[in-house]
Amino acid sequence: MHHHHGDENVVPAGRHDHGAAGHDHDHGHVHDQGHGSGILAWFKHTFAHSHDIHEKVDDVMESHERGFWATKWALVSLGLTSLIQIIIVWFSGSTALFADTIHNLGDGANSIPLLIAFAFQRRGRSRRFTYGYGRTEDLAGILIVVSIAVSAAVAGYESIRKIIDPQPIEYLWWVVVAAIAGFIGNEGVAILQIRTGRQIGSAALIADGQHARIDGFTSLAVLIAVGGVALGVPILDPVIGLLITATILFILKDAGTAVFRRLLDGIEPEILAKVERAPLHVAGVQEVHEARARWLGHKVHADLHVTVDRRLSIDEAHIITERVQTALADHVPAFGGAIIHICPCSHVETTPSGAMV
């Protein structure tokens, strides 16, 4: 006996429309990571892995809508930041600033595939794409990871080139203004995308936010370079550039691991453990076995076998699957649906007098 519950018919989180063929469960859970305080704690929190935090998702707005909203406003913000930098380039005439502005425009364009992915997911399932368009998010994530790798290569190359052939920084004050604008714009986008990505469980959105944070740190490094020139220590520029390159490589490792793990149907062990434990909260479930789970976009889909009393009627077994579905939605973050296989127990328990129970 198989019971399949998906998200074809959307209902608000926490409600279960039993009269519909499908169910949608959009539950998030807050996990206190105990980051503590101090610089090290800030760094750990800033570069937390995509699976470290599952914050509460707003019941009113569906997760894919939130992802689309965050990506759309990220594009708008990066566009405004680039516009400010273009104006500064126009007044300063700085070739270096012009090149940096073009780079920022290119990075902003990296969010477009992710925006398209969220737009596809809003369409829901179809007869041709029966599981929906969640994989488009993973494909966008790959493009973002590749762009982060390119950023690391460019930052490393530029830093080494400046060590070999130092170039004077011109238009210092214009550079300072452009760097401040770049940092504020990119860091604002990073906070928006990373926070929303953690709320809805989107590795691709978190990766895009981390890329924006990289660009913000690059702008901040320009300020340090200007300070180095003012203090007569121009070598600070390429040295900071190499440090940023190393930081990008760490971010690349985290983002790449999360995106490719999901593409290969990998799942975090703690989420699988929740899938295995949640049904045991339901009266009548004796055992859970052969549990599987995977991410499809930013939703967790599960497949599991539950053992029940073999004397139950089909109606009674169906009620148990409904309750298992509810338990999974309550305990598994970003739950999207499950196929539940009902298995009859292989024995019948008896009382000391020999009566069946």
mmCIF file of C-alpha atoms in Angstrom:
data_model
loop_
_atom_site.group_PDB
_atom_site.id
_atom_site.type_symbol
_atom_site.label_atom_id
_atom_site.label_comp_id
_atom_site.label_asym_id
_atom_site.label_seq_id
_atom_site.Cartn_x
_atom_site.Cartn_y
_atom_site.Cartn_z
ATOM 1 C CA MET A 1 0.000 0.000 0.000
ATOM 2 C CA HIS A 2 1.573 3.265 -1.140
ATOM 3 C CA HIS A 3 0.486 6.762 -0.219
ATOM 4 C CA HIS A 4 2.018 9.672 -2.112
ATOM 5 C CA HIS A 5 1.715 13.194 -0.785
ATOM 6 C CA GLY A 6 3.233 16.043 -2.745
ATOM 7 C CA ASP A 7 2.787 19.758 -3.240
ATOM 8 C CA GLU A 8 0.554 19.808 -6.292
ATOM 9 C CA ASN A 9 -2.288 21.503 -4.445
ATOM 10 C CA VAL A 10 -0.904 24.315 -2.372
ATOM 11 C CA VAL A 11 -2.319 24.976 1.066
ATOM 12 C CA PRO A 12 -0.883 27.180 3.812
ATOM 13 C CA ALA A 13 1.695 25.614 6.077
ATOM 14 C CA GLY A 14 0.207 23.796 9.006
ATOM 15 C CA ARG A 15 -3.085 23.028 7.201
ATOM 16 C CA HIS A 16 -3.866 19.716 5.564
ATOM 17 C CA ASP A 17 -6.565 19.650 2.945
ATOM 18 C CA HIS A 18 -7.597 16.018 3.155
ATOM 19 C CA GLY A 19 -10.080 16.403 0.386
ATOM 20 C CA ALA A 20 -7.374 17.194 -2.155
ATOM 21 C CA ALA A 21 -5.167 14.772 -3.990
ATOM 22 C CA GLY A 22 -1.978 16.383 -2.812
ATOM 23 C CA HIS A 23 -0.649 18.228 0.175
ATOM 24 C CA ASP A 24 1.835 21.012 0.571
ATOM 25 C CA HIS A 25 3.844 21.368 3.752
ATOM 26 C CA ASP A 26 6.090 24.360 4.139
ATOM 27 C CA HIS A 27 7.491 24.243 7.634
ATOM 28 C CA GLY A 28 10.699 25.789 8.782
ATOM 29 C CA HIS A 29 12.423 25.300 12.099
ATOM 30 C CA VAL A 30 14.700 27.519 14.080
ATOM 31 C CA HIS A 31 17.913 25.923 15.236
ATOM 32 C CA ASP A 32 19.964 27.844 17.762
ATOM 33 C CA GLN A 33 23.530 27.285 16.681
ATOM 34 C CA GLY A 34 25.033 28.859 19.754
ATOM 35 C CA HIS A 35 27.429 31.086 17.859
ATOM 36 C CA GLY A 36 28.377 33.052 20.932
ATOM 37 C CA SER A 37 30.119 36.379 20.561
ATOM 38 C CA GLY A 38 33.383 37.782 19.290
ATOM 39 C CA ILE A 39 35.089 38.023 15.910
ATOM 40 C CA LEU A 40 35.480 34.254 15.465
ATOM 41 C CA ALA A 41 31.808 33.719 16.258
ATOM 42 C CA TRP A 42 30.855 36.414 13.742
ATOM 43 C CA PHE A 43 33.004 34.766 11.072
ATOM 44 C CA LYS A 44 31.453 31.339 11.743
ATOM 45 C CA HIS A 45 27.964 32.823 11.599
ATOM 46 C CA THR A 46 28.730 34.829 8.443
ATOM 47 C CA PHE A 47 30.016 31.825 6.530
ATOM 48 C CA ALA A 48 27.646 29.218 8.020
ATOM 49 C CA HIS A 49 26.931 26.221 5.795
ATOM 50 C CA SER A 50 23.634 26.185 3.958
ATOM 51 C CA HIS A 51 22.326 23.348 6.147
ATOM 52 C CA ASP A 52 23.308 24.882 9.468
ATOM 53 C CA ILE A 53 20.262 27.099 9.832
ATOM 54 C CA HIS A 54 16.595 26.499 8.997
ATOM 55 C CA GLU A 55 14.795 29.619 10.134
ATOM 56 C CA LYS A 56 11.033 30.032 10.426
ATOM 57 C CA VAL A 57 9.306 30.419 7.073
ATOM 58 C CA ASP A 58 6.427 32.888 6.869
ATOM 59 C CA ASP A 59 3.225 30.850 6.593
ATOM 60 C CA VAL A 60 1.606 33.371 4.257
ATOM 61 C CA MET A 61 4.253 33.468 1.510
ATOM 62 C CA GLU A 62 5.325 30.276 -0.248
ATOM 63 C CA SER A 63 9.056 29.564 -0.220
ATOM 64 C CA HIS A 64 9.529 29.789 -3.986
ATOM 65 C CA GLU A 65 7.768 33.168 -3.969
ATOM 66 C CA ARG A 66 10.186 34.363 -1.285
ATOM 67 C CA GLY A 67 13.135 33.139 -3.336
ATOM 68 C CA PHE A 68 11.863 34.966 -6.424
ATOM 69 C CA TRP A 69 11.240 38.107 -4.371
ATOM 70 C CA ALA A 70 14.725 38.076 -2.801
ATOM 71 C CA THR A 71 16.473 37.466 -6.129
ATOM 72 C CA LYS A 72 14.446 40.181 -7.866
ATOM 73 C CA TRP A 73 15.330 42.794 -5.256
ATOM 74 C CA ALA A 74 18.947 41.651 -5.262
ATOM 75 C CA LEU A 75 19.080 42.398 -8.988
ATOM 76 C CA VAL A 76 17.475 45.800 -8.467
ATOM 77 C CA SER A 77 19.908 46.666 -5.650
ATOM 78 C CA LEU A 78 22.960 45.570 -7.633
ATOM 79 C CA GLY A 79 21.660 47.543 -10.613
ATOM 80 C CA LEU A 80 21.363 50.709 -8.498
ATOM 81 C CA THR A 81 24.849 50.112 -7.055
ATOM 82 C CA SER A 82 26.296 49.756 -10.554
ATOM 83 C CA LEU A 83 24.446 52.909 -11.663
ATOM 84 C CA ILE A 84 26.040 54.884 -8.821
ATOM 85 C CA GLN A 85 29.443 53.531 -9.804
ATOM 86 C CA ILE A 86 28.844 54.404 -13.465
ATOM 87 C CA ILE A 87 28.060 57.992 -12.454
ATOM 88 C CA ILE A 88 31.273 58.107 -10.401
ATOM 89 C CA VAL A 89 33.248 56.703 -13.351
ATOM 90 C CA TRP A 90 31.733 59.367 -15.598
ATOM 91 C CA PHE A 91 32.902 62.187 -13.329
ATOM 92 C CA SER A 92 36.292 60.718 -12.428
ATOM 93 C CA GLY A 93 37.331 59.293 -15.778
ATOM 94 C CA SER A 94 39.080 56.424 -13.967
ATOM 95 C CA THR A 95 39.783 53.442 -16.225
ATOM 96 C CA ALA A 96 40.310 51.153 -13.228
ATOM 97 C CA LEU A 97 36.951 52.118 -11.743
ATOM 98 C CA PHE A 98 35.300 51.528 -15.113
ATOM 99 C CA ALA A 99 36.712 47.981 -15.232
ATOM 100 C CA ASP A 100 35.496 47.310 -11.668
ATOM 101 C CA THR A 101 32.016 48.587 -12.555
ATOM 102 C CA ILE A 102 31.820 46.274 -15.575
ATOM 103 C CA HIS A 103 32.865 43.405 -13.286
ATOM 104 C CA ASN A 104 30.053 44.256 -10.839
ATOM 105 C CA LEU A 105 27.518 44.402 -13.675
ATOM 106 C CA GLY A 106 28.624 40.942 -14.784
ATOM 107 C CA ASP A 107 28.287 39.582 -11.249
ATOM 108 C CA GLY A 108 24.804 41.036 -10.942
ATOM 109 C CA ALA A 109 23.832 39.213 -14.125
ATOM 110 C CA ASN A 110 24.682 35.926 -12.386
ATOM 111 C CA SER A 111 21.438 36.267 -10.419
ATOM 112 C CA ILE A 112 19.373 36.111 -13.613
ATOM 113 C CA PRO A 113 19.533 32.274 -13.969
ATOM 114 C CA LEU A 114 18.405 31.958 -10.341
ATOM 115 C CA LEU A 115 15.530 34.373 -10.970
ATOM 116 C CA ILE A 116 14.496 32.251 -13.963
ATOM 117 C CA ALA A 117 14.702 29.101 -11.806
ATOM 118 C CA PHE A 118 12.359 30.528 -9.164
ATOM 119 C CA ALA A 119 10.014 31.757 -11.909
ATOM 120 C CA PHE A 120 9.817 28.216 -13.322
ATOM 121 C CA GLN A 121 9.062 26.788 -9.883
ATOM 122 C CA ARG A 122 6.094 29.133 -9.533
ATOM 123 C CA ARG A 123 4.467 27.260 -12.433
ATOM 124 C CA GLY A 124 4.096 24.086 -10.383
ATOM 125 C CA ARG A 125 4.020 20.563 -11.774
ATOM 126 C CA SER A 126 2.866 19.530 -15.228
ATOM 127 C CA ARG A 127 2.173 16.332 -17.168
ATOM 128 C CA ARG A 128 5.662 16.531 -18.691
ATOM 129 C CA PHE A 129 7.523 17.684 -15.550
ATOM 130 C CA THR A 130 5.668 15.677 -12.927
ATOM 131 C CA TYR A 131 8.121 16.564 -10.133
ATOM 132 C CA GLY A 132 8.051 20.271 -10.937
ATOM 133 C CA TYR A 133 11.029 22.459 -11.796
ATOM 134 C CA GLY A 134 13.088 22.199 -8.608
ATOM 135 C CA ARG A 135 16.167 21.034 -10.529
ATOM 136 C CA THR A 136 16.376 24.406 -12.311
ATOM 137 C CA GLU A 137 17.486 25.835 -8.966
ATOM 138 C CA ASP A 138 20.337 23.311 -8.780
ATOM 139 C CA LEU A 139 21.424 24.164 -12.335
ATOM 140 C CA ALA A 140 21.456 27.871 -11.445
ATOM 141 C CA GLY A 141 23.529 26.961 -8.387
ATOM 142 C CA ILE A 142 26.161 25.343 -10.619
ATOM 143 C CA LEU A 143 26.447 28.533 -12.697
ATOM 144 C CA ILE A 144 26.869 30.565 -9.504
ATOM 145 C CA VAL A 145 29.582 28.219 -8.194
ATOM 146 C CA VAL A 146 31.422 28.520 -11.531
ATOM 147 C CA SER A 147 31.208 32.323 -11.301
ATOM 148 C CA ILE A 148 32.651 32.203 -7.758
ATOM 149 C CA ALA A 149 35.549 30.104 -9.092
ATOM 150 C CA VAL A 150 36.137 32.679 -11.841
ATOM 151 C CA SER A 151 36.121 35.457 -9.220
ATOM 152 C CA ALA A 152 38.795 33.591 -7.240
ATOM 153 C CA ALA A 153 40.959 33.188 -10.348
ATOM 154 C CA VAL A 154 40.602 36.855 -11.341
ATOM 155 C CA ALA A 155 41.296 38.129 -7.808
ATOM 156 C CA GLY A 156 44.384 35.927 -7.502
ATOM 157 C CA TYR A 157 45.701 36.922 -10.933
ATOM 158 C CA GLU A 158 45.203 40.648 -10.302
ATOM 159 C CA SER A 159 46.908 40.443 -6.897
ATOM 160 C CA ILE A 160 49.966 38.644 -8.284
ATOM 161 C CA ARG A 161 50.132 41.068 -11.231
ATOM 162 C CA LYS A 162 50.134 44.038 -8.842
ATOM 163 C CA ILE A 163 52.998 42.506 -6.856
ATOM 164 C CA ILE A 164 55.059 41.983 -10.035
ATOM 165 C CA ASP A 165 54.072 45.257 -11.689
ATOM 166 C CA PRO A 166 52.717 47.759 -9.126
ATOM 167 C CA GLN A 167 50.279 50.326 -10.510
ATOM 168 C CA PRO A 168 49.528 53.645 -8.804
ATOM 169 C CA ILE A 169 45.940 54.200 -7.637
ATOM 170 C CA GLU A 170 44.559 57.392 -9.170
ATOM 171 C CA TYR A 171 41.542 59.516 -8.232
ATOM 172 C CA LEU A 172 41.808 58.400 -4.602
ATOM 173 C CA TRP A 173 38.660 60.112 -3.303
ATOM 174 C CA TRP A 174 36.539 58.901 -6.197
ATOM 175 C CA VAL A 175 37.829 55.400 -5.576
ATOM 176 C CA VAL A 176 36.864 55.689 -1.888
ATOM 177 C CA VAL A 177 33.305 56.776 -2.738
ATOM 178 C CA ALA A 178 32.901 53.988 -5.309
ATOM 179 C CA ALA A 179 34.288 51.400 -2.887
ATOM 180 C CA ILE A 180 31.893 52.448 -0.112
ATOM 181 C CA ALA A 181 28.950 52.311 -2.533
ATOM 182 C CA GLY A 182 30.058 48.883 -3.758
ATOM 183 C CA PHE A 183 30.430 47.483 -0.252
ATOM 184 C CA ILE A 184 27.073 48.774 1.023
ATOM 185 C CA GLY A 185 25.203 47.576 -2.071
ATOM 186 C CA ASN A 186 26.767 44.127 -2.218
ATOM 187 C CA GLU A 187 26.634 43.456 1.531
ATOM 188 C CA GLY A 188 22.964 44.472 1.615
ATOM 189 C CA VAL A 189 22.240 41.989 -1.174
ATOM 190 C CA ALA A 190 24.308 39.308 0.597
ATOM 191 C CA ILE A 191 22.348 39.684 3.838
ATOM 192 C CA LEU A 192 19.020 39.523 1.966
ATOM 193 C CA GLN A 193 19.905 36.468 -0.130
ATOM 194 C CA ILE A 194 21.719 34.449 2.544
ATOM 195 C CA ARG A 195 18.991 35.056 5.137
ATOM 196 C CA THR A 196 16.199 34.172 2.703
ATOM 197 C CA GLY A 197 18.179 31.198 1.408
ATOM 198 C CA ARG A 198 18.487 29.803 4.924
ATOM 199 C CA GLN A 199 14.799 30.402 5.590
ATOM 200 C CA ILE A 200 13.628 28.459 2.536
ATOM 201 C CA GLY A 201 16.526 25.961 2.380
ATOM 202 C CA SER A 202 17.953 27.127 -0.976
ATOM 203 C CA ALA A 203 21.646 26.288 -1.449
ATOM 204 C CA ALA A 204 21.720 28.201 -4.751
ATOM 205 C CA LEU A 205 20.327 31.395 -3.210
ATOM 206 C CA ILE A 206 22.850 31.180 -0.355
ATOM 207 C CA ALA A 207 25.666 30.691 -2.891
ATOM 208 C CA ASP A 208 24.507 33.769 -4.812
ATOM 209 C CA GLY A 209 24.466 35.755 -1.565
ATOM 210 C CA GLN A 210 27.971 34.553 -0.746
ATOM 211 C CA HIS A 211 29.086 35.736 -4.182
ATOM 212 C CA ALA A 212 27.640 39.179 -3.461
ATOM 213 C CA ARG A 213 29.500 39.176 -0.131
ATOM 214 C CA ILE A 214 32.739 38.411 -2.000
ATOM 215 C CA ASP A 215 32.194 41.495 -4.167
ATOM 216 C CA GLY A 216 31.485 43.555 -1.059
ATOM 217 C CA PHE A 217 34.736 42.416 0.547
ATOM 218 C CA THR A 218 36.553 43.250 -2.695
ATOM 219 C CA SER A 219 35.219 46.802 -2.474
ATOM 220 C CA LEU A 220 36.276 46.956 1.180
ATOM 221 C CA ALA A 221 39.763 45.831 0.171
ATOM 222 C CA VAL A 222 39.963 48.828 -2.162
ATOM 223 C CA LEU A 223 39.511 51.100 0.865
ATOM 224 C CA ILE A 224 42.394 49.346 2.619
ATOM 225 C CA ALA A 225 44.499 49.725 -0.518
ATOM 226 C CA VAL A 226 43.767 53.463 -0.616
ATOM 227 C CA GLY A 227 44.753 53.672 3.053
ATOM 228 C CA GLY A 228 47.990 51.871 2.220
ATOM 229 C CA VAL A 229 48.776 54.392 -0.517
ATOM 230 C CA ALA A 230 48.023 57.292 1.843
ATOM 231 C CA LEU A 231 50.353 55.749 4.459
ATOM 232 C CA GLY A 232 53.069 55.033 1.917
ATOM 233 C CA VAL A 233 52.548 51.242 2.021
ATOM 234 C CA PRO A 234 51.145 50.391 -1.453
ATOM 235 C CA ILE A 235 52.000 46.682 -1.027
ATOM 236 C CA LEU A 236 48.862 46.424 1.151
ATOM 237 C CA ASP A 237 46.746 46.357 -2.008
ATOM 238 C CA PRO A 238 47.986 43.034 -3.485
ATOM 239 C CA VAL A 239 48.457 41.448 -0.046
ATOM 240 C CA ILE A 240 44.817 42.112 0.870
ATOM 241 C CA GLY A 241 43.886 40.858 -2.594
ATOM 242 C CA LEU A 242 45.580 37.520 -1.906
ATOM 243 C CA LEU A 243 43.795 37.242 1.453
ATOM 244 C CA ILE A 244 40.473 37.845 -0.307
ATOM 245 C CA THR A 245 41.386 35.167 -2.862
ATOM 246 C CA ALA A 246 41.921 32.694 -0.017
ATOM 247 C CA THR A 247 38.554 33.686 1.496
ATOM 248 C CA ILE A 248 36.843 33.168 -1.868
ATOM 249 C CA LEU A 249 38.331 29.666 -2.084
ATOM 250 C CA PHE A 250 36.837 28.772 1.320
ATOM 251 C CA ILE A 251 33.454 30.112 0.202
ATOM 252 C CA LEU A 252 33.816 28.195 -3.073
ATOM 253 C CA LYS A 253 34.370 24.955 -1.151
ATOM 254 C CA ASP A 254 31.273 25.451 1.023
ATOM 255 C CA ALA A 255 28.990 26.633 -1.785
ATOM 256 C CA GLY A 256 30.231 24.005 -4.235
ATOM 257 C CA THR A 257 29.826 21.175 -1.734
ATOM 258 C CA ALA A 258 26.231 22.179 -0.918
ATOM 259 C CA VAL A 259 25.168 22.650 -4.552
ATOM 260 C CA PHE A 260 26.765 19.484 -5.952
ATOM 261 C CA ARG A 261 25.581 17.350 -3.020
ATOM 262 C CA ARG A 262 21.998 18.332 -3.777
ATOM 263 C CA LEU A 263 22.482 17.767 -7.499
ATOM 264 C CA LEU A 264 23.599 14.205 -6.688
ATOM 265 C CA ASP A 265 20.564 13.644 -4.407
ATOM 266 C CA GLY A 266 22.662 13.911 -1.249
ATOM 267 C CA ILE A 267 20.981 14.705 2.057
ATOM 268 C CA GLU A 268 22.277 15.907 5.408
ATOM 269 C CA PRO A 269 22.361 13.019 7.948
ATOM 270 C CA GLU A 270 20.465 15.079 10.530
ATOM 271 C CA ILE A 271 17.575 15.612 8.104
ATOM 272 C CA LEU A 272 17.410 11.896 7.277
ATOM 273 C CA ALA A 273 17.371 11.170 11.020
ATOM 274 C CA LYS A 274 14.346 13.476 11.388
ATOM 275 C CA VAL A 275 12.603 11.618 8.544
ATOM 276 C CA GLU A 276 13.232 8.329 10.360
ATOM 277 C CA ARG A 277 12.140 9.573 13.796
ATOM 278 C CA ALA A 278 9.099 11.705 12.928
ATOM 279 C CA PRO A 279 6.704 8.805 12.088
ATOM 280 C CA LEU A 280 7.437 7.179 15.458
ATOM 281 C CA HIS A 281 5.450 10.009 17.074
ATOM 282 C CA VAL A 282 2.308 8.598 15.413
ATOM 283 C CA ALA A 283 0.245 6.025 17.322
ATOM 284 C CA GLY A 284 0.117 2.771 15.384
ATOM 285 C CA VAL A 285 3.522 3.091 13.710
ATOM 286 C CA GLN A 286 5.699 0.258 14.980
ATOM 287 C CA GLU A 287 8.821 0.733 12.876
ATOM 288 C CA VAL A 288 10.361 2.895 10.148
ATOM 289 C CA HIS A 289 12.759 1.399 7.607
ATOM 290 C CA GLU A 290 14.250 2.003 4.148
ATOM 291 C CA ALA A 291 13.909 5.755 4.593
ATOM 292 C CA ARG A 292 15.304 7.920 1.811
ATOM 293 C CA ALA A 293 15.274 11.679 1.330
ATOM 294 C CA ARG A 294 16.620 14.219 -1.141
ATOM 295 C CA TRP A 295 16.427 17.895 -1.945
ATOM 296 C CA LEU A 296 14.447 18.936 -5.007
ATOM 297 C CA GLY A 297 15.185 22.625 -5.342
ATOM 298 C CA HIS A 298 14.651 23.939 -1.818
ATOM 299 C CA LYS A 299 12.221 21.202 -0.716
ATOM 300 C CA VAL A 300 12.941 17.876 0.992
ATOM 301 C CA HIS A 301 11.147 14.890 -0.545
ATOM 302 C CA ALA A 302 11.121 11.554 1.279
ATOM 303 C CA ASP A 303 10.361 7.904 0.585
ATOM 304 C CA LEU A 304 9.916 5.560 3.548
ATOM 305 C CA HIS A 305 8.373 2.309 4.764
ATOM 306 C CA VAL A 306 6.365 2.201 7.997
ATOM 307 C CA THR A 307 5.292 -0.992 9.737
ATOM 308 C CA VAL A 308 1.765 -1.150 11.207
ATOM 309 C CA ASP A 309 -0.529 -3.798 12.692
ATOM 310 C CA ARG A 310 -1.465 -6.230 9.904
ATOM 311 C CA ARG A 311 -5.098 -6.355 11.147
ATOM 312 C CA LEU A 312 -5.764 -2.700 10.283
ATOM 313 C CA SER A 313 -8.286 -1.910 7.578
ATOM 314 C CA ILE A 314 -7.297 0.112 4.522
ATOM 315 C CA ASP A 315 -9.097 3.137 5.967
ATOM 316 C CA GLU A 316 -7.242 2.838 9.274
ATOM 317 C CA ALA A 317 -3.893 2.454 7.500
ATOM 318 C CA HIS A 318 -4.679 5.509 5.388
ATOM 319 C CA ILE A 319 -5.395 7.568 8.498
ATOM 320 C CA ILE A 320 -1.983 6.569 9.856
ATOM 321 C CA THR A 321 -0.282 7.718 6.634
ATOM 322 C CA GLU A 322 -2.049 11.071 6.955
ATOM 323 C CA ARG A 323 -0.747 11.413 10.502
ATOM 324 C CA VAL A 324 2.755 10.356 9.427
ATOM 325 C CA GLN A 325 2.604 13.036 6.738
ATOM 326 C CA THR A 326 1.682 15.630 9.362
ATOM 327 C CA ALA A 327 4.477 14.446 11.663
ATOM 328 C CA LEU A 328 7.010 14.739 8.830
ATOM 329 C CA ALA A 329 5.801 18.263 8.045
ATOM 330 C CA ASP A 330 6.156 19.215 11.715
ATOM 331 C CA HIS A 331 9.648 17.775 12.229
ATOM 332 C CA VAL A 332 11.442 17.982 8.852
ATOM 333 C CA PRO A 333 12.590 21.452 7.722
ATOM 334 C CA ALA A 334 11.527 22.546 4.211
ATOM 335 C CA PHE A 335 9.370 19.428 3.842
ATOM 336 C CA GLY A 336 7.901 19.064 0.351
ATOM 337 C CA GLY A 337 6.187 15.670 0.298
ATOM 338 C CA ALA A 338 6.645 11.938 0.848
ATOM 339 C CA ILE A 339 5.786 8.534 -0.558
ATOM 340 C CA ILE A 340 4.801 6.334 2.382
ATOM 341 C CA HIS A 341 4.789 2.545 2.001
ATOM 342 C CA ILE A 342 2.619 0.682 4.527
ATOM 343 C CA CYS A 343 4.066 -2.678 5.612
ATOM 344 C CA PRO A 344 2.140 -5.202 7.778
ATOM 345 C CA CYS A 345 3.945 -6.458 10.853
ATOM 346 C CA SER A 346 5.157 -10.048 10.579
ATOM 347 C CA HIS A 347 3.749 -11.160 13.918
ATOM 348 C CA VAL A 348 0.692 -10.643 16.142
ATOM 349 C CA GLU A 349 1.296 -9.814 19.768
ATOM 350 C CA THR A 350 -0.644 -11.788 22.399
ATOM 351 C CA THR A 351 -1.433 -11.285 26.055
ATOM 352 C CA PRO A 352 -0.303 -13.816 28.690
ATOM 353 C CA SER A 353 -3.767 -15.429 28.431
ATOM 354 C CA GLY A 354 -3.283 -15.995 24.727
ATOM 355 C CA ALA A 355 -5.718 -13.319 23.507
ATOM 356 C CA MET A 356 -4.582 -11.208 20.549
ATOM 357 C CA VAL A 357 -4.021 -7.483 21.101
#
